[in-house]
mmCIF file of C-alpha atoms in Angstrom:
data_model
loop_
_atom_site.group_PDB
_atom_site.id
_atom_site.type_symbol
_atom_site.label_atom_id
_atom_site.label_comp_id
_atom_site.label_asym_id
_atom_site.label_seq_id
_atom_site.Cartn_x
_atom_site.Cartn_y
_atom_site.Cartn_z
ATOM 1 C CA MET D 1 1.194 3.552 -12.331
ATOM 2 C CA PRO D 2 2.118 2.965 -16.014
ATOM 3 C CA LYS D 3 5.784 3.472 -16.869
ATOM 4 C CA MET D 4 6.455 6.680 -18.767
ATOM 5 C CA PRO D 5 9.355 7.231 -21.278
ATOM 6 C CA LEU D 6 12.669 8.342 -19.755
ATOM 7 C CA GLN D 7 12.417 12.103 -19.265
ATOM 8 C CA VAL D 8 13.900 14.855 -17.221
ATOM 9 C CA ALA D 9 12.116 15.954 -14.008
ATOM 10 C CA ALA D 10 13.325 19.208 -12.692
ATOM 11 C CA VAL D 11 13.678 19.210 -8.934
ATOM 12 C CA ALA D 12 13.825 22.646 -7.403
ATOM 13 C CA SER D 13 15.589 21.424 -4.255
ATOM 14 C CA LEU D 14 18.434 20.126 -6.390
ATOM 15 C CA ALA D 15 18.942 23.504 -8.020
ATOM 16 C CA LEU D 16 20.364 21.583 -11.069
ATOM 17 C CA ALA D 17 19.753 21.621 -14.761
ATOM 18 C CA ALA D 18 18.779 18.386 -16.562
ATOM 19 C CA CYS D 19 21.343 16.846 -18.833
ATOM 20 C CA ALA D 20 22.662 13.545 -20.279
ATOM 21 C CA THR D 21 24.078 10.834 -17.919
ATOM 22 C CA PRO D 22 27.873 10.572 -18.056
ATOM 23 C CA ARG D 23 29.869 7.373 -17.944
ATOM 24 C CA ALA D 24 31.510 6.546 -14.618
ATOM 25 C CA ALA D 25 33.454 3.917 -12.843
ATOM 26 C CA THR D 26 31.577 1.906 -10.222
ATOM 27 C CA SER D 27 32.571 2.683 -6.627
ATOM 28 C CA GLN D 28 32.430 0.149 -3.774
ATOM 29 C CA PRO D 29 30.705 1.737 -0.693
ATOM 30 C CA THR D 30 31.097 1.162 2.991
ATOM 31 C CA GLU D 31 27.578 0.386 4.098
ATOM 32 C CA ILE D 32 26.238 1.791 7.466
ATOM 33 C CA GLN D 33 22.853 0.806 8.883
ATOM 34 C CA GLU D 34 21.005 3.626 10.635
ATOM 35 C CA SER D 35 17.835 3.753 12.638
ATOM 36 C CA LYS D 36 17.619 7.150 14.132
ATOM 37 C CA PRO D 37 17.044 10.711 12.954
ATOM 38 C CA MET D 38 20.135 12.424 11.567
ATOM 39 C CA GLN D 39 21.445 15.507 13.529
ATOM 40 C CA GLY D 40 19.956 18.659 11.998
ATOM 41 C CA ALA D 41 17.934 16.718 9.379
ATOM 42 C CA ARG D 42 14.613 18.163 10.546
ATOM 43 C CA TYR D 43 14.810 19.251 14.159
ATOM 44 C CA THR D 44 17.582 19.831 16.576
ATOM 45 C CA TYR D 45 18.962 16.403 17.469
ATOM 46 C CA PRO D 46 17.431 14.487 18.995
ATOM 47 C CA ASP D 47 13.932 15.081 17.628
ATOM 48 C CA PRO D 48 11.348 16.319 20.104
ATOM 49 C CA PRO D 49 9.683 13.330 21.719
ATOM 50 C CA VAL D 50 6.317 12.190 20.458
ATOM 51 C CA VAL D 51 3.602 13.799 22.610
ATOM 52 C CA THR D 52 1.437 11.069 24.140
ATOM 53 C CA SER D 53 -0.535 13.143 26.679
ATOM 54 C CA GLY D 54 -2.171 16.472 27.027
ATOM 55 C CA GLU D 55 -4.669 17.982 24.552
ATOM 56 C CA LEU D 56 -6.435 15.366 22.325
ATOM 57 C CA VAL D 57 -7.078 15.919 18.645
ATOM 58 C CA SER D 58 -10.802 16.346 18.078
ATOM 59 C CA GLU D 59 -12.577 13.477 16.372
ATOM 60 C CA GLY D 60 -15.470 15.750 15.210
ATOM 61 C CA ASP D 61 -19.073 14.858 15.425
ATOM 62 C CA PRO D 62 -19.517 11.860 17.798
ATOM 63 C CA ALA D 63 -22.485 10.549 15.767
ATOM 64 C CA ILE D 64 -20.489 10.531 12.510
ATOM 65 C CA SER D 65 -17.443 9.042 14.339
ATOM 66 C CA ALA D 66 -19.634 6.135 15.584
ATOM 67 C CA LYS D 67 -20.845 5.339 12.088
ATOM 68 C CA MET D 68 -17.257 5.330 10.745
ATOM 69 C CA ASN D 69 -16.454 2.426 13.015
ATOM 70 C CA TYR D 70 -13.192 3.788 14.377
ATOM 71 C CA LYS D 71 -10.747 1.160 15.660
ATOM 72 C CA PRO D 72 -7.070 0.923 16.615
ATOM 73 C CA VAL D 73 -5.027 0.704 13.434
ATOM 74 C CA GLU D 74 -3.748 -2.490 11.958
ATOM 75 C CA TRP D 75 -0.104 -2.930 13.111
ATOM 76 C CA PRO D 76 2.608 -2.611 11.989
ATOM 77 C CA LEU D 77 2.010 0.135 9.464
ATOM 78 C CA ARG D 78 2.884 -0.920 5.885
ATOM 79 C CA PHE D 79 2.915 0.853 2.567
ATOM 80 C CA GLU D 80 2.190 -0.182 -1.057
ATOM 81 C CA LYS D 81 3.181 3.086 -2.817
ATOM 82 C CA HIS D 82 5.702 5.801 -2.134
ATOM 83 C CA SER D 83 6.934 9.089 -3.523
ATOM 84 C CA PHE D 84 10.563 9.722 -4.288
ATOM 85 C CA GLY D 85 12.890 12.683 -4.100
ATOM 86 C CA PRO D 86 16.655 13.219 -4.524
ATOM 87 C CA ARG D 87 18.840 15.977 -3.377
ATOM 88 C CA CYS D 88 22.589 16.605 -4.209
ATOM 89 C CA TYR D 89 25.026 18.656 -2.096
ATOM 90 C CA ASP D 90 28.738 19.354 -2.589
ATOM 91 C CA THR D 91 28.969 17.695 -5.975
ATOM 92 C CA LEU D 92 30.458 18.890 -9.256
ATOM 93 C CA GLU D 93 27.688 17.075 -11.174
ATOM 94 C CA CYS D 94 24.991 14.778 -9.990
ATOM 95 C CA HIS D 95 22.457 12.433 -11.751
ATOM 96 C CA VAL D 96 19.763 10.179 -10.202
ATOM 97 C CA ILE D 97 17.602 7.802 -12.202
ATOM 98 C CA TYR D 98 14.577 6.097 -10.626
ATOM 99 C CA ASP D 99 11.459 4.563 -12.060
ATOM 100 C CA ASN D 100 12.516 5.719 -15.503
ATOM 101 C CA PHE D 101 12.834 9.392 -14.418
ATOM 102 C CA LYS D 102 16.072 11.247 -14.413
ATOM 103 C CA PHE D 103 16.850 13.989 -11.908
ATOM 104 C CA GLY D 104 19.861 16.289 -11.656
ATOM 105 C CA GLY D 105 22.412 17.763 -13.933
ATOM 106 C CA ASP D 106 26.098 18.604 -14.583
ATOM 107 C CA LYS D 107 26.331 21.872 -12.691
ATOM 108 C CA PRO D 108 28.072 22.084 -9.250
ATOM 109 C CA THR D 109 25.834 22.046 -6.150
ATOM 110 C CA ARG D 110 26.257 23.917 -2.892
ATOM 111 C CA SER D 111 27.376 22.260 0.302
ATOM 112 C CA SER D 112 24.767 21.236 2.765
ATOM 113 C CA ALA D 113 26.546 23.401 5.376
ATOM 114 C CA SER D 114 25.859 26.471 3.292
ATOM 115 C CA TYR D 115 22.141 25.903 3.972
ATOM 116 C CA GLY D 116 22.465 25.717 7.683
ATOM 117 C CA PRO D 117 21.870 22.837 10.174
ATOM 118 C CA ASP D 118 18.234 22.419 9.073
ATOM 119 C CA TYR D 119 19.133 21.886 5.359
ATOM 120 C CA LEU D 120 16.749 18.955 5.024
ATOM 121 C CA LYS D 121 13.811 20.639 6.740
ATOM 122 C CA GLY D 122 10.408 20.125 5.033
ATOM 123 C CA TRP D 123 11.814 17.561 2.524
ATOM 124 C CA ASN D 124 9.190 15.436 0.814
ATOM 125 C CA GLY D 125 9.192 13.280 -2.347
ATOM 126 C CA SER D 126 8.440 15.352 -5.475
ATOM 127 C CA TYR D 127 7.789 12.336 -7.748
ATOM 128 C CA GLY D 128 5.047 9.747 -6.950
ATOM 129 C CA ALA D 129 3.081 7.698 -6.312
ATOM 130 C CA VAL D 130 5.438 4.899 -7.192
ATOM 131 C CA PRO D 131 4.240 1.243 -6.679
ATOM 132 C CA ASN D 132 6.638 -0.873 -4.604
ATOM 133 C CA PHE D 133 9.204 -1.315 -6.119
ATOM 134 C CA PRO D 134 10.936 -0.264 -9.378
ATOM 135 C CA SER D 135 14.478 -1.259 -10.167
ATOM 136 C CA ALA D 136 17.373 0.196 -8.125
ATOM 137 C CA ALA D 137 18.048 3.923 -8.215
ATOM 138 C CA LYS D 138 21.146 4.651 -10.331
ATOM 139 C CA VAL D 139 23.367 7.416 -9.092
ATOM 140 C CA ILE D 140 26.171 8.972 -11.150
ATOM 141 C CA TRP D 141 27.994 11.886 -9.571
ATOM 142 C CA ARG D 142 31.350 13.580 -9.241
ATOM 143 C CA SER D 143 32.391 14.369 -5.609
ATOM 144 C CA LYS D 144 33.915 17.708 -4.821
ATOM 145 C CA ASP D 145 37.569 16.223 -5.219
ATOM 146 C CA GLY D 146 36.664 15.493 -8.823
ATOM 147 C CA THR D 147 36.224 11.683 -8.475
ATOM 148 C CA LEU D 148 33.525 10.225 -10.648
ATOM 149 C CA HIS D 149 31.249 7.628 -8.944
ATOM 150 C CA GLU D 150 28.503 5.337 -9.987
ATOM 151 C CA ALA D 151 26.224 3.397 -7.596
ATOM 152 C CA GLU D 152 22.970 1.489 -7.621
ATOM 153 C CA ILE D 153 20.903 1.943 -4.538
ATOM 154 C CA ASP D 154 18.351 -0.895 -4.203
ATOM 155 C CA ILE D 155 15.388 0.860 -2.630
ATOM 156 C CA GLY D 156 13.344 -2.303 -2.752
ATOM 157 C CA GLU D 157 15.983 -4.229 -0.741
ATOM 158 C CA ILE D 158 16.293 -1.529 1.856
ATOM 159 C CA PHE D 159 12.477 -1.494 2.450
ATOM 160 C CA LYS D 160 11.721 -5.169 1.391
ATOM 161 C CA ASP D 161 9.541 -5.624 4.526
ATOM 162 C CA ARG D 162 7.342 -2.665 3.401
ATOM 163 C CA LEU D 163 7.195 -1.400 6.946
ATOM 164 C CA VAL D 164 6.678 2.354 7.448
ATOM 165 C CA ARG D 165 9.611 3.772 9.332
ATOM 166 C CA HIS D 166 8.464 6.197 11.975
ATOM 167 C CA PHE D 167 8.738 6.980 15.707
ATOM 168 C CA VAL D 168 5.125 6.976 16.827
ATOM 169 C CA PRO D 169 4.160 4.327 19.449
ATOM 170 C CA ARG D 170 1.262 2.035 18.472
ATOM 171 C CA GLU D 171 -0.980 3.379 21.286
ATOM 172 C CA GLU D 172 -0.441 6.987 19.997
ATOM 173 C CA VAL D 173 -1.448 6.406 16.415
ATOM 174 C CA SER D 174 -4.974 7.752 15.796
ATOM 175 C CA ASP D 175 -7.817 5.199 15.454
ATOM 176 C CA ALA D 176 -9.110 4.881 11.881
ATOM 177 C CA PRO D 177 -12.241 3.674 10.163
ATOM 178 C CA ASP D 178 -12.190 -0.196 10.405
ATOM 179 C CA GLY D 179 -8.665 0.217 11.741
ATOM 180 C CA LYS D 180 -7.200 0.932 8.285
ATOM 181 C CA ILE D 181 -5.070 3.918 7.225
ATOM 182 C CA VAL D 182 -3.234 4.370 3.984
ATOM 183 C CA VAL D 183 0.350 5.572 4.470
ATOM 184 C CA SER D 184 2.273 6.459 1.302
ATOM 185 C CA PRO D 185 5.634 7.644 2.596
ATOM 186 C CA SER D 186 8.422 9.631 0.851
ATOM 187 C CA ILE D 187 11.609 7.781 0.160
ATOM 188 C CA LEU D 188 14.372 10.342 -0.070
ATOM 189 C CA LEU D 189 17.914 10.027 -1.315
ATOM 190 C CA GLU D 190 20.650 12.464 -0.402
ATOM 191 C CA VAL D 191 23.976 12.639 -2.259
ATOM 192 C CA ASN D 192 26.437 14.619 -0.213
ATOM 193 C CA ASP D 193 30.013 14.643 -1.543
ATOM 194 C CA ARG D 194 31.073 10.983 -1.047
ATOM 195 C CA THR D 195 28.067 9.997 1.097
ATOM 196 C CA ILE D 196 24.669 8.679 0.007
ATOM 197 C CA ARG D 197 21.842 8.564 2.608
ATOM 198 C CA VAL D 198 18.453 7.032 2.221
ATOM 199 C CA TYR D 199 15.541 8.360 4.338
ATOM 200 C CA MET D 200 11.892 7.790 4.903
ATOM 201 C CA ASN D 201 9.398 10.518 5.724
ATOM 202 C CA ALA D 202 5.793 9.372 6.588
ATOM 203 C CA PHE D 203 2.733 11.241 7.795
ATOM 204 C CA VAL D 204 1.443 9.365 10.838
ATOM 205 C CA PRO D 205 -1.727 10.816 12.471
ATOM 206 C CA THR D 206 -1.566 11.041 16.367
ATOM 207 C CA LYS D 207 -4.151 11.082 19.077
ATOM 208 C CA HIS D 208 -2.604 14.081 20.813
ATOM 209 C CA MET D 209 -1.470 17.508 19.407
ATOM 210 C CA GLN D 210 2.274 17.490 18.850
ATOM 211 C CA ILE D 211 2.549 21.282 19.257
ATOM 212 C CA PRO D 212 0.545 22.623 22.229
ATOM 213 C CA GLY D 213 -2.202 24.876 21.153
ATOM 214 C CA ASN D 214 -1.866 24.030 17.417
ATOM 215 C CA ARG D 215 -5.069 22.200 16.540
ATOM 216 C CA ARG D 216 -3.458 21.167 13.162
ATOM 217 C CA SER D 217 -0.508 19.391 14.713
ATOM 218 C CA GLY D 218 -2.148 15.988 15.171
ATOM 219 C CA PHE D 219 0.609 14.143 13.213
ATOM 220 C CA ARG D 220 4.214 13.252 13.004
ATOM 221 C CA ASP D 221 6.349 13.417 9.805
ATOM 222 C CA ASP D 222 9.824 12.678 11.195
ATOM 223 C CA LEU D 223 12.687 12.095 8.934
ATOM 224 C CA TYR D 224 13.956 8.593 9.453
ATOM 225 C CA LEU D 225 17.518 7.733 8.298
ATOM 226 C CA ALA D 226 17.344 4.136 6.970
ATOM 227 C CA LYS D 227 20.720 3.632 5.292
ATOM 228 C CA THR D 228 24.119 5.327 4.705
ATOM 229 C CA TYR D 229 26.824 4.480 2.143
ATOM 230 C CA GLU D 230 30.269 6.026 2.163
ATOM 231 C CA TYR D 231 32.337 6.096 -1.064
#
């Protein structure tokens, strides 16, 4: 995707107005590695287990399926492009710049608690598709105590292996034509007072319905917490 001039992208989930980036002192974070869903991020913690038995997802016309040469998918799942989305909570101002796009503004944002325990429910990247990988995301924000912070979050370093983060076992991922599926996950960045969290959300098709009786539930799109920084 060709680079575009720096411009403001309004993000409804931020509920912020676009504005110029302020100057800030760099903060040194405490880095925490994560590899599990965050409590309340999408479902009640822990997430419902992946359904690996029961009603199968229909493959459609058997004759057509045979011609498509369905095979087990190539493993592990990798990605070449991603979408991106930031959200800010409990800040006095918040700005995120990624792939030459600026998100955010200088108005205070509500606390995540004010949205309830499922405050991240349904979150997907609003900006994409971004080839792997642009320069680090630059975050400039003022936490609720008035402290001004500046950080660079190296998305490419976090996901340098280009592996799709998900919770679906290999044997449960749906077969695909010639064993190949294209997964373009969302990479999501949460600024929450003095904490920054980086997530991945990927659509992974499954062999079994994940919601009994719902024929459209043959997939998982769990929110995977990849990295946490405390400032």
